[in-house]
């Protein structure tokens, strides 16, 4: 078939390029700097707080390939670059996979949703996140070598689950199947469960009591050894006898070197013991427990 495209394209790649220049220049690129539009774009991409934490704000130098940025920050930087161009068609390649749930909600609300800053533009999102599908008016599914195109009525975005539940209760879908679509909420906030002592007991039980005891013993020995060497260093520094001050200085330098080597070696031993006796066995036990739970679930046809 044939197709025609009118206007400019804003494209956000799955692995976006980041150039060795300032943060602002990575967003603005060859376009003219507009302070108001730049602020709007940065806020929509949830980059305001990130820029505030940078040493020189948006004038901070970004290393080649974004070496000093996280994966989520790179994705949002590329998104801001595409939005700043004021394109007519936007293509987002797996944009939401690099950000956490909180940032995803922000981007969906301020960018992808109909009320976002590019709500009047054509937006194409390539994603595995099926929970954002109801926000679109056309769904193209590629599976098993076939393409399925389906049109639908896009639902409005709800910022939290409470708004969605209230409107759903007022306008049930079964009573009004052709009426106004219900709002759509993604990733509602869940309250963190309070800490319980049985969690700690379960953790110790999974790790093994003897393993925990051995780890604590190693930590105590390390702390005592470093404390003892520190006391010797202080006594050598306090030596004011002219006949022994040179020898005390030599011993002090030797103690400094030994303390550094001992501290480093104890840290290596401690990490190795934790990996062998705690981390790997605990991960294996948890994996087996999860698999047993999944395999014991009833099968449905």
PDB file of C-alpha atoms in Angstrom:
ATOM      1  CA  UNK A   1       0.000   0.000   0.000  1.00  0.00           C
ATOM      2  CA  UNK A   2       0.892   3.664  -0.028  1.00  0.00           C
ATOM      3  CA  UNK A   3       0.843   6.342   2.632  1.00  0.00           C
ATOM      4  CA  UNK A   4       1.577  10.025   2.911  1.00  0.00           C
ATOM      5  CA  UNK A   5       2.909  11.948   5.831  1.00  0.00           C
ATOM      6  CA  UNK A   6       2.453  15.672   6.359  1.00  0.00           C
ATOM      7  CA  UNK A   7       4.368  17.676   8.936  1.00  0.00           C
ATOM      8  CA  UNK A   8       7.299  16.894  11.199  1.00  0.00           C
ATOM      9  CA  UNK A   9       7.942  13.697  13.186  1.00  0.00           C
ATOM     10  CA  UNK A  10       9.061  13.572  16.794  1.00  0.00           C
ATOM     11  CA  UNK A  11      10.676  10.193  17.488  1.00  0.00           C
ATOM     12  CA  UNK A  12      11.769   8.747  20.847  1.00  0.00           C
ATOM     13  CA  UNK A  13      13.963   5.694  20.341  1.00  0.00           C
ATOM     14  CA  UNK A  14      14.154   2.798  22.761  1.00  0.00           C
ATOM     15  CA  UNK A  15      17.853   3.574  23.244  1.00  0.00           C
ATOM     16  CA  UNK A  16      18.004   7.333  22.638  1.00  0.00           C
ATOM     17  CA  UNK A  17      21.274   9.092  21.820  1.00  0.00           C
ATOM     18  CA  UNK A  18      22.628  11.527  24.403  1.00  0.00           C
ATOM     19  CA  UNK A  19      25.255  14.015  23.299  1.00  0.00           C
ATOM     20  CA  UNK A  20      28.278  15.370  25.140  1.00  0.00           C
ATOM     21  CA  UNK A  21      26.861  18.831  25.792  1.00  0.00           C
ATOM     22  CA  UNK A  22      24.675  20.586  28.352  1.00  0.00           C
ATOM     23  CA  UNK A  23      21.323  19.235  29.486  1.00  0.00           C
ATOM     24  CA  UNK A  24      19.518  22.158  27.857  1.00  0.00           C
ATOM     25  CA  UNK A  25      21.323  21.703  24.546  1.00  0.00           C
ATOM     26  CA  UNK A  26      20.378  18.012  24.526  1.00  0.00           C
ATOM     27  CA  UNK A  27      16.736  19.078  24.693  1.00  0.00           C
ATOM     28  CA  UNK A  28      16.746  22.171  22.480  1.00  0.00           C
ATOM     29  CA  UNK A  29      19.208  20.837  19.863  1.00  0.00           C
ATOM     30  CA  UNK A  30      19.111  23.029  16.702  1.00  0.00           C
ATOM     31  CA  UNK A  31      15.857  24.769  17.683  1.00  0.00           C
ATOM     32  CA  UNK A  32      15.619  28.265  19.135  1.00  0.00           C
ATOM     33  CA  UNK A  33      15.531  28.360  22.941  1.00  0.00           C
ATOM     34  CA  UNK A  34      12.119  29.324  24.347  1.00  0.00           C
ATOM     35  CA  UNK A  35      12.275  29.534  28.124  1.00  0.00           C
ATOM     36  CA  UNK A  36       8.518  29.199  28.682  1.00  0.00           C
ATOM     37  CA  UNK A  37       8.084  26.237  26.331  1.00  0.00           C
ATOM     38  CA  UNK A  38      11.238  24.624  27.702  1.00  0.00           C
ATOM     39  CA  UNK A  39       9.811  24.813  31.231  1.00  0.00           C
ATOM     40  CA  UNK A  40       6.488  23.349  30.078  1.00  0.00           C
ATOM     41  CA  UNK A  41       8.220  20.444  28.341  1.00  0.00           C
ATOM     42  CA  UNK A  42      10.540  19.751  31.272  1.00  0.00           C
ATOM     43  CA  UNK A  43       7.628  19.718  33.686  1.00  0.00           C
ATOM     44  CA  UNK A  44       5.569  17.398  31.454  1.00  0.00           C
ATOM     45  CA  UNK A  45       8.484  14.971  31.253  1.00  0.00           C
ATOM     46  CA  UNK A  46       8.956  14.944  35.060  1.00  0.00           C
ATOM     47  CA  UNK A  47      12.453  16.412  34.741  1.00  0.00           C
ATOM     48  CA  UNK A  48      12.010  19.495  36.937  1.00  0.00           C
ATOM     49  CA  UNK A  49      13.290  17.819  40.102  1.00  0.00           C
ATOM     50  CA  UNK A  50      16.132  16.099  38.224  1.00  0.00           C
ATOM     51  CA  UNK A  51      17.354  19.433  36.839  1.00  0.00           C
ATOM     52  CA  UNK A  52      17.085  21.014  40.283  1.00  0.00           C
ATOM     53  CA  UNK A  53      19.399  18.336  41.678  1.00  0.00           C
ATOM     54  CA  UNK A  54      22.033  18.828  38.971  1.00  0.00           C
ATOM     55  CA  UNK A  55      25.053  20.869  39.979  1.00  0.00           C
ATOM     56  CA  UNK A  56      24.535  23.606  37.371  1.00  0.00           C
ATOM     57  CA  UNK A  57      20.875  23.032  36.598  1.00  0.00           C
ATOM     58  CA  UNK A  58      20.072  22.678  32.911  1.00  0.00           C
ATOM     59  CA  UNK A  59      23.556  24.002  32.110  1.00  0.00           C
ATOM     60  CA  UNK A  60      25.147  20.877  33.603  1.00  0.00           C
ATOM     61  CA  UNK A  61      27.355  19.025  31.131  1.00  0.00           C
ATOM     62  CA  UNK A  62      25.945  15.625  30.233  1.00  0.00           C
ATOM     63  CA  UNK A  63      28.649  13.076  29.466  1.00  0.00           C
ATOM     64  CA  UNK A  64      28.839  11.201  26.171  1.00  0.00           C
ATOM     65  CA  UNK A  65      26.053   8.632  25.999  1.00  0.00           C
ATOM     66  CA  UNK A  66      24.512  10.065  29.167  1.00  0.00           C
ATOM     67  CA  UNK A  67      27.082   8.392  31.379  1.00  0.00           C
ATOM     68  CA  UNK A  68      25.980  10.454  34.388  1.00  0.00           C
ATOM     69  CA  UNK A  69      22.252   9.841  33.797  1.00  0.00           C
ATOM     70  CA  UNK A  70      20.064   6.885  34.701  1.00  0.00           C
ATOM     71  CA  UNK A  71      18.075   4.931  32.129  1.00  0.00           C
ATOM     72  CA  UNK A  72      14.859   6.668  33.113  1.00  0.00           C
ATOM     73  CA  UNK A  73      16.470  10.104  32.872  1.00  0.00           C
ATOM     74  CA  UNK A  74      17.787   9.309  29.380  1.00  0.00           C
ATOM     75  CA  UNK A  75      14.315   8.245  28.250  1.00  0.00           C
ATOM     76  CA  UNK A  76      12.711  11.403  29.651  1.00  0.00           C
ATOM     77  CA  UNK A  77      15.469  13.562  28.135  1.00  0.00           C
ATOM     78  CA  UNK A  78      14.748  12.044  24.724  1.00  0.00           C
ATOM     79  CA  UNK A  79      11.024  12.593  25.280  1.00  0.00           C
ATOM     80  CA  UNK A  80      11.640  16.248  26.125  1.00  0.00           C
ATOM     81  CA  UNK A  81      13.757  16.599  22.977  1.00  0.00           C
ATOM     82  CA  UNK A  82      10.947  15.250  20.805  1.00  0.00           C
ATOM     83  CA  UNK A  83       8.279  17.391  22.488  1.00  0.00           C
ATOM     84  CA  UNK A  84      10.363  20.560  22.238  1.00  0.00           C
ATOM     85  CA  UNK A  85      10.404  20.274  18.405  1.00  0.00           C
ATOM     86  CA  UNK A  86       6.612  20.871  18.316  1.00  0.00           C
ATOM     87  CA  UNK A  87       6.196  18.060  15.809  1.00  0.00           C
ATOM     88  CA  UNK A  88       2.943  16.980  14.182  1.00  0.00           C
ATOM     89  CA  UNK A  89       3.341  13.219  14.633  1.00  0.00           C
ATOM     90  CA  UNK A  90       5.033  11.586  17.618  1.00  0.00           C
ATOM     91  CA  UNK A  91       6.355   8.025  17.706  1.00  0.00           C
ATOM     92  CA  UNK A  92       7.343   6.603  21.095  1.00  0.00           C
ATOM     93  CA  UNK A  93       9.246   3.315  21.019  1.00  0.00           C
ATOM     94  CA  UNK A  94       8.659   1.495  24.328  1.00  0.00           C
ATOM     95  CA  UNK A  95       8.806   4.771  26.225  1.00  0.00           C
ATOM     96  CA  UNK A  96       7.243   3.570  29.486  1.00  0.00           C
ATOM     97  CA  UNK A  97       9.525   0.580  30.073  1.00  0.00           C
ATOM     98  CA  UNK A  98      12.408   2.734  31.363  1.00  0.00           C
ATOM     99  CA  UNK A  99      10.468   4.651  34.049  1.00  0.00           C
ATOM    100  CA  UNK A 100       8.890   3.682  37.355  1.00  0.00           C
ATOM    101  CA  UNK A 101       5.163   3.673  38.138  1.00  0.00           C
ATOM    102  CA  UNK A 102       5.076   7.199  39.586  1.00  0.00           C
ATOM    103  CA  UNK A 103       6.862   8.764  36.603  1.00  0.00           C
ATOM    104  CA  UNK A 104       4.770   6.658  34.214  1.00  0.00           C
ATOM    105  CA  UNK A 105       1.574   8.128  35.667  1.00  0.00           C
ATOM    106  CA  UNK A 106       3.010  11.635  35.268  1.00  0.00           C
ATOM    107  CA  UNK A 107       4.014  11.066  31.623  1.00  0.00           C
ATOM    108  CA  UNK A 108       0.715   9.423  30.702  1.00  0.00           C
ATOM    109  CA  UNK A 109      -1.240  12.272  32.259  1.00  0.00           C
ATOM    110  CA  UNK A 110       0.785  15.209  30.906  1.00  0.00           C
ATOM    111  CA  UNK A 111       2.002  13.804  27.574  1.00  0.00           C
ATOM    112  CA  UNK A 112       0.121  10.773  26.255  1.00  0.00           C
ATOM    113  CA  UNK A 113      -3.409  11.463  27.492  1.00  0.00           C
ATOM    114  CA  UNK A 114      -5.852  13.608  25.559  1.00  0.00           C
ATOM    115  CA  UNK A 115      -5.388  16.443  28.050  1.00  0.00           C
ATOM    116  CA  UNK A 116      -1.587  16.396  27.717  1.00  0.00           C
ATOM    117  CA  UNK A 117       0.552  19.030  26.059  1.00  0.00           C
ATOM    118  CA  UNK A 118       0.407  17.164  22.724  1.00  0.00           C
ATOM    119  CA  UNK A 119      -3.202  15.993  23.116  1.00  0.00           C
ATOM    120  CA  UNK A 120      -4.166  17.451  19.734  1.00  0.00           C
ATOM    121  CA  UNK A 121      -1.302  15.729  17.899  1.00  0.00           C
ATOM    122  CA  UNK A 122      -1.036  12.223  16.505  1.00  0.00           C
ATOM    123  CA  UNK A 123       0.635   9.985  19.077  1.00  0.00           C
ATOM    124  CA  UNK A 124       1.907   6.491  18.264  1.00  0.00           C
ATOM    125  CA  UNK A 125       3.060   4.432  21.252  1.00  0.00           C
ATOM    126  CA  UNK A 126       4.841   1.108  20.800  1.00  0.00           C
ATOM    127  CA  UNK A 127       4.537  -0.708  24.116  1.00  0.00           C
ATOM    128  CA  UNK A 128       3.928  -3.964  25.966  1.00  0.00           C
ATOM    129  CA  UNK A 129       2.031  -2.070  28.695  1.00  0.00           C
ATOM    130  CA  UNK A 130      -1.501  -3.208  28.002  1.00  0.00           C
ATOM    131  CA  UNK A 131      -2.907  -1.076  30.840  1.00  0.00           C
ATOM    132  CA  UNK A 132      -2.507   2.089  28.728  1.00  0.00           C
ATOM    133  CA  UNK A 133      -4.357   0.633  25.715  1.00  0.00           C
ATOM    134  CA  UNK A 134      -7.779   1.992  26.812  1.00  0.00           C
ATOM    135  CA  UNK A 135      -6.419   5.546  26.444  1.00  0.00           C
ATOM    136  CA  UNK A 136      -6.030   5.140  22.673  1.00  0.00           C
ATOM    137  CA  UNK A 137      -8.641   5.314  19.928  1.00  0.00           C
ATOM    138  CA  UNK A 138      -6.898   2.811  17.666  1.00  0.00           C
ATOM    139  CA  UNK A 139      -5.018  -0.348  18.641  1.00  0.00           C
ATOM    140  CA  UNK A 140      -2.655  -2.161  16.276  1.00  0.00           C
ATOM    141  CA  UNK A 141      -1.678  -5.612  17.552  1.00  0.00           C
ATOM    142  CA  UNK A 142       1.199  -7.522  15.957  1.00  0.00           C
ATOM    143  CA  UNK A 143       1.268 -11.224  16.860  1.00  0.00           C
ATOM    144  CA  UNK A 144       2.153 -14.486  15.117  1.00  0.00           C
ATOM    145  CA  UNK A 145       3.010 -12.733  11.876  1.00  0.00           C
ATOM    146  CA  UNK A 146      -0.389 -11.045  11.656  1.00  0.00           C
ATOM    147  CA  UNK A 147      -1.528  -7.457  12.233  1.00  0.00           C
ATOM    148  CA  UNK A 148      -4.874  -6.653  13.789  1.00  0.00           C
ATOM    149  CA  UNK A 149      -6.206  -3.077  13.653  1.00  0.00           C
ATOM    150  CA  UNK A 150      -9.048  -2.217  15.972  1.00  0.00           C
ATOM    151  CA  UNK A 151     -10.789   1.097  16.613  1.00  0.00           C
ATOM    152  CA  UNK A 152     -12.217   1.944  20.017  1.00  0.00           C
ATOM    153  CA  UNK A 153     -13.465   4.845  22.111  1.00  0.00           C
ATOM    154  CA  UNK A 154     -10.622   6.277  24.169  1.00  0.00           C
ATOM    155  CA  UNK A 155     -11.354   6.602  27.876  1.00  0.00           C
ATOM    156  CA  UNK A 156     -10.398   9.726  29.859  1.00  0.00           C
ATOM    157  CA  UNK A 157      -7.435   9.554  32.193  1.00  0.00           C
ATOM    158  CA  UNK A 158      -8.041   9.365  35.955  1.00  0.00           C
ATOM    159  CA  UNK A 159      -5.113  10.378  38.139  1.00  0.00           C
ATOM    160  CA  UNK A 160      -5.892   7.859  40.869  1.00  0.00           C
ATOM    161  CA  UNK A 161      -8.014   4.842  41.581  1.00  0.00           C
ATOM    162  CA  UNK A 162     -10.406   6.731  43.875  1.00  0.00           C
ATOM    163  CA  UNK A 163     -11.635   8.995  41.063  1.00  0.00           C
ATOM    164  CA  UNK A 164     -12.198   5.991  38.829  1.00  0.00           C
ATOM    165  CA  UNK A 165     -14.111   4.048  41.479  1.00  0.00           C
ATOM    166  CA  UNK A 166     -16.356   7.005  42.315  1.00  0.00           C
ATOM    167  CA  UNK A 167     -17.362   7.638  38.705  1.00  0.00           C
ATOM    168  CA  UNK A 168     -17.693   3.936  37.995  1.00  0.00           C
ATOM    169  CA  UNK A 169     -20.128   3.632  40.881  1.00  0.00           C
ATOM    170  CA  UNK A 170     -22.141   6.598  39.600  1.00  0.00           C
ATOM    171  CA  UNK A 171     -22.160   5.416  35.987  1.00  0.00           C
ATOM    172  CA  UNK A 172     -21.918   1.632  35.828  1.00  0.00           C
ATOM    173  CA  UNK A 173     -20.898   0.284  32.445  1.00  0.00           C
ATOM    174  CA  UNK A 174     -23.596  -2.375  32.395  1.00  0.00           C
ATOM    175  CA  UNK A 175     -26.384   0.215  32.730  1.00  0.00           C
ATOM    176  CA  UNK A 176     -24.991   2.524  30.110  1.00  0.00           C
ATOM    177  CA  UNK A 177     -22.836   0.516  27.704  1.00  0.00           C
ATOM    178  CA  UNK A 178     -22.893   3.174  25.015  1.00  0.00           C
ATOM    179  CA  UNK A 179     -22.607   6.177  27.308  1.00  0.00           C
ATOM    180  CA  UNK A 180     -19.604   8.055  28.513  1.00  0.00           C
ATOM    181  CA  UNK A 181     -16.613   5.735  29.004  1.00  0.00           C
ATOM    182  CA  UNK A 182     -15.323   5.280  32.503  1.00  0.00           C
ATOM    183  CA  UNK A 183     -12.095   7.003  33.544  1.00  0.00           C
ATOM    184  CA  UNK A 184      -8.950   4.961  33.414  1.00  0.00           C
ATOM    185  CA  UNK A 185      -6.485   4.707  36.311  1.00  0.00           C
ATOM    186  CA  UNK A 186      -3.079   3.063  36.235  1.00  0.00           C
ATOM    187  CA  UNK A 187      -0.900   1.909  39.088  1.00  0.00           C
ATOM    188  CA  UNK A 188      -2.901   3.225  42.079  1.00  0.00           C
ATOM    189  CA  UNK A 189      -0.902   4.016  45.173  1.00  0.00           C
ATOM    190  CA  UNK A 190      -0.853   1.229  47.694  1.00  0.00           C
ATOM    191  CA  UNK A 191      -0.121   1.771  51.366  1.00  0.00           C
ATOM    192  CA  UNK A 192       3.051   0.105  52.548  1.00  0.00           C
ATOM    193  CA  UNK A 193       2.342  -2.671  55.051  1.00  0.00           C
ATOM    194  CA  UNK A 194       3.616  -1.994  58.576  1.00  0.00           C
ATOM    195  CA  UNK A 195       6.770  -3.760  59.742  1.00  0.00           C
ATOM    196  CA  UNK A 196       6.116  -6.949  61.660  1.00  0.00           C
ATOM    197  CA  UNK A 197       8.495  -8.977  63.792  1.00  0.00           C
ATOM    198  CA  UNK A 198       7.489 -12.183  62.051  1.00  0.00           C
ATOM    199  CA  UNK A 199       9.014 -10.788  58.844  1.00  0.00           C
ATOM    200  CA  UNK A 200      12.381 -10.557  60.587  1.00  0.00           C
ATOM    201  CA  UNK A 201      12.004 -14.033  62.066  1.00  0.00           C
ATOM    202  CA  UNK A 202      11.118 -15.407  58.647  1.00  0.00           C
ATOM    203  CA  UNK A 203      14.157 -13.730  57.083  1.00  0.00           C
ATOM    204  CA  UNK A 204      16.489 -15.138  59.748  1.00  0.00           C
ATOM    205  CA  UNK A 205      14.917 -18.572  59.351  1.00  0.00           C
ATOM    206  CA  UNK A 206      15.415 -18.544  55.585  1.00  0.00           C
ATOM    207  CA  UNK A 207      19.034 -17.380  55.898  1.00  0.00           C
ATOM    208  CA  UNK A 208      19.863 -19.895  58.636  1.00  0.00           C
ATOM    209  CA  UNK A 209      20.603 -19.111  62.273  1.00  0.00           C
ATOM    210  CA  UNK A 210      24.202 -20.317  62.087  1.00  0.00           C
ATOM    211  CA  UNK A 211      24.847 -18.210  58.989  1.00  0.00           C
ATOM    212  CA  UNK A 212      23.500 -15.109  60.723  1.00  0.00           C
ATOM    213  CA  UNK A 213      25.563 -15.876  63.836  1.00  0.00           C
ATOM    214  CA  UNK A 214      28.724 -16.324  61.766  1.00  0.00           C
ATOM    215  CA  UNK A 215      28.089 -13.067  59.906  1.00  0.00           C
ATOM    216  CA  UNK A 216      27.605 -11.171  63.155  1.00  0.00           C
ATOM    217  CA  UNK A 217      30.804 -12.725  64.589  1.00  0.00           C
ATOM    218  CA  UNK A 218      32.803 -11.609  61.550  1.00  0.00           C
ATOM    219  CA  UNK A 219      31.432  -8.080  61.885  1.00  0.00           C
ATOM    220  CA  UNK A 220      32.297  -7.959  65.594  1.00  0.00           C
ATOM    221  CA  UNK A 221      35.840  -9.229  65.017  1.00  0.00           C
ATOM    222  CA  UNK A 222      36.333  -6.680  62.249  1.00  0.00           C
ATOM    223  CA  UNK A 223      35.097  -3.835  64.425  1.00  0.00           C
ATOM    224  CA  UNK A 224      37.297  -4.888  67.373  1.00  0.00           C
ATOM    225  CA  UNK A 225      40.401  -5.269  65.190  1.00  0.00           C
ATOM    226  CA  UNK A 226      39.972  -1.823  63.681  1.00  0.00           C
ATOM    227  CA  UNK A 227      39.281  -0.331  67.120  1.00  0.00           C
ATOM    228  CA  UNK A 228      42.443  -1.937  68.535  1.00  0.00           C
ATOM    229  CA  UNK A 229      44.611  -0.677  65.669  1.00  0.00           C
ATOM    230  CA  UNK A 230      43.082   2.781  66.067  1.00  0.00           C
ATOM    231  CA  UNK A 231      44.096   2.805  69.737  1.00  0.00           C
ATOM    232  CA  UNK A 232      47.683   1.886  68.839  1.00  0.00           C
ATOM    233  CA  UNK A 233      47.799   4.678  66.259  1.00  0.00           C
ATOM    234  CA  UNK A 234      46.640   7.231  68.823  1.00  0.00           C
ATOM    235  CA  UNK A 235      49.257   6.094  71.358  1.00  0.00           C
ATOM    236  CA  UNK A 236      52.004   6.408  68.727  1.00  0.00           C
ATOM    237  CA  UNK A 237      50.814   9.900  67.781  1.00  0.00           C
ATOM    238  CA  UNK A 238      50.915  10.960  71.440  1.00  0.00           C
ATOM    239  CA  UNK A 239      54.591  10.005  71.837  1.00  0.00           C
ATOM    240  CA  UNK A 240      56.560  13.185  72.621  1.00  0.00           C
ATOM    241  CA  UNK A 241      59.845  11.550  73.660  1.00  0.00           C
ATOM    242  CA  UNK A 242      62.614  12.954  71.404  1.00  0.00           C
ATOM    243  CA  UNK A 243      64.491   9.627  71.567  1.00  0.00           C
ATOM    244  CA  UNK A 244      61.609   7.524  70.279  1.00  0.00           C
ATOM    245  CA  UNK A 245      59.532   9.984  68.250  1.00  0.00           C
ATOM    246  CA  UNK A 246      61.130   8.970  64.918  1.00  0.00           C
ATOM    247  CA  UNK A 247      60.560   5.291  65.611  1.00  0.00           C
ATOM    248  CA  UNK A 248      56.976   6.039  66.710  1.00  0.00           C
ATOM    249  CA  UNK A 249      56.376   7.910  63.463  1.00  0.00           C
ATOM    250  CA  UNK A 250      57.585   4.896  61.454  1.00  0.00           C
ATOM    251  CA  UNK A 251      55.354   2.601  63.451  1.00  0.00           C
ATOM    252  CA  UNK A 252      52.445   5.007  62.961  1.00  0.00           C
ATOM    253  CA  UNK A 253      52.863   4.981  59.162  1.00  0.00           C
ATOM    254  CA  UNK A 254      53.136   1.196  59.220  1.00  0.00           C
ATOM    255  CA  UNK A 255      49.978   0.943  61.315  1.00  0.00           C
ATOM    256  CA  UNK A 256      48.167   3.215  58.849  1.00  0.00           C
ATOM    257  CA  UNK A 257      49.121   0.937  55.964  1.00  0.00           C
ATOM    258  CA  UNK A 258      48.171  -2.209  57.880  1.00  0.00           C
ATOM    259  CA  UNK A 259      44.854  -0.694  58.973  1.00  0.00           C
ATOM    260  CA  UNK A 260      43.950   0.138  55.382  1.00  0.00           C
ATOM    261  CA  UNK A 261      44.882  -3.319  54.108  1.00  0.00           C
ATOM    262  CA  UNK A 262      43.073  -5.054  56.988  1.00  0.00           C
ATOM    263  CA  UNK A 263      39.943  -2.957  56.522  1.00  0.00           C
ATOM    264  CA  UNK A 264      39.846  -3.690  52.798  1.00  0.00           C
ATOM    265  CA  UNK A 265      40.453  -7.402  53.337  1.00  0.00           C
ATOM    266  CA  UNK A 266      37.769  -7.666  56.000  1.00  0.00           C
ATOM    267  CA  UNK A 267      35.264  -5.961  53.677  1.00  0.00           C
ATOM    268  CA  UNK A 268      36.090  -8.453  50.902  1.00  0.00           C
ATOM    269  CA  UNK A 269      35.749 -11.411  53.264  1.00  0.00           C
ATOM    270  CA  UNK A 270      32.501 -10.058  54.665  1.00  0.00           C
ATOM    271  CA  UNK A 271      31.009  -9.555  51.176  1.00  0.00           C
ATOM    272  CA  UNK A 272      32.091 -13.049  50.112  1.00  0.00           C
ATOM    273  CA  UNK A 273      30.569 -14.656  53.226  1.00  0.00           C
ATOM    274  CA  UNK A 274      27.325 -12.710  52.753  1.00  0.00           C
ATOM    275  CA  UNK A 275      27.105 -13.819  49.126  1.00  0.00           C
ATOM    276  CA  UNK A 276      27.852 -17.491  49.855  1.00  0.00           C
ATOM    277  CA  UNK A 277      25.884 -17.960  53.075  1.00  0.00           C
ATOM    278  CA  UNK A 278      23.079 -15.373  52.828  1.00  0.00           C
ATOM    279  CA  UNK A 279      22.288 -13.881  49.412  1.00  0.00           C
ATOM    280  CA  UNK A 280      22.502 -16.918  47.129  1.00  0.00           C
ATOM    281  CA  UNK A 281      20.834 -19.446  49.476  1.00  0.00           C
ATOM    282  CA  UNK A 282      18.085 -16.961  50.312  1.00  0.00           C
ATOM    283  CA  UNK A 283      17.461 -16.201  46.635  1.00  0.00           C
ATOM    284  CA  UNK A 284      17.325 -19.931  45.849  1.00  0.00           C
ATOM    285  CA  UNK A 285      14.859 -20.626  48.666  1.00  0.00           C
ATOM    286  CA  UNK A 286      12.627 -17.732  47.619  1.00  0.00           C
ATOM    287  CA  UNK A 287      12.715 -18.879  43.989  1.00  0.00           C
ATOM    288  CA  UNK A 288      11.711 -22.400  44.978  1.00  0.00           C
ATOM    289  CA  UNK A 289       8.921 -21.063  47.206  1.00  0.00           C
ATOM    290  CA  UNK A 290       7.546 -18.870  44.399  1.00  0.00           C
ATOM    291  CA  UNK A 291       7.711 -21.732  41.888  1.00  0.00           C
ATOM    292  CA  UNK A 292       5.967 -24.097  44.295  1.00  0.00           C
ATOM    293  CA  UNK A 293       3.239 -21.507  44.837  1.00  0.00           C
ATOM    294  CA  UNK A 294       2.721 -20.951  41.106  1.00  0.00           C
ATOM    295  CA  UNK A 295       2.742 -24.654  40.248  1.00  0.00           C
ATOM    296  CA  UNK A 296       0.271 -25.422  43.010  1.00  0.00           C
ATOM    297  CA  UNK A 297      -2.315 -22.993  41.610  1.00  0.00           C
ATOM    298  CA  UNK A 298      -5.402 -24.619  40.082  1.00  0.00           C
ATOM    299  CA  UNK A 299      -5.375 -24.907  36.318  1.00  0.00           C
ATOM    300  CA  UNK A 300      -8.224 -23.469  34.259  1.00  0.00           C
ATOM    301  CA  UNK A 301      -9.228 -24.120  30.692  1.00  0.00           C
TER     302      UNK A 301
END
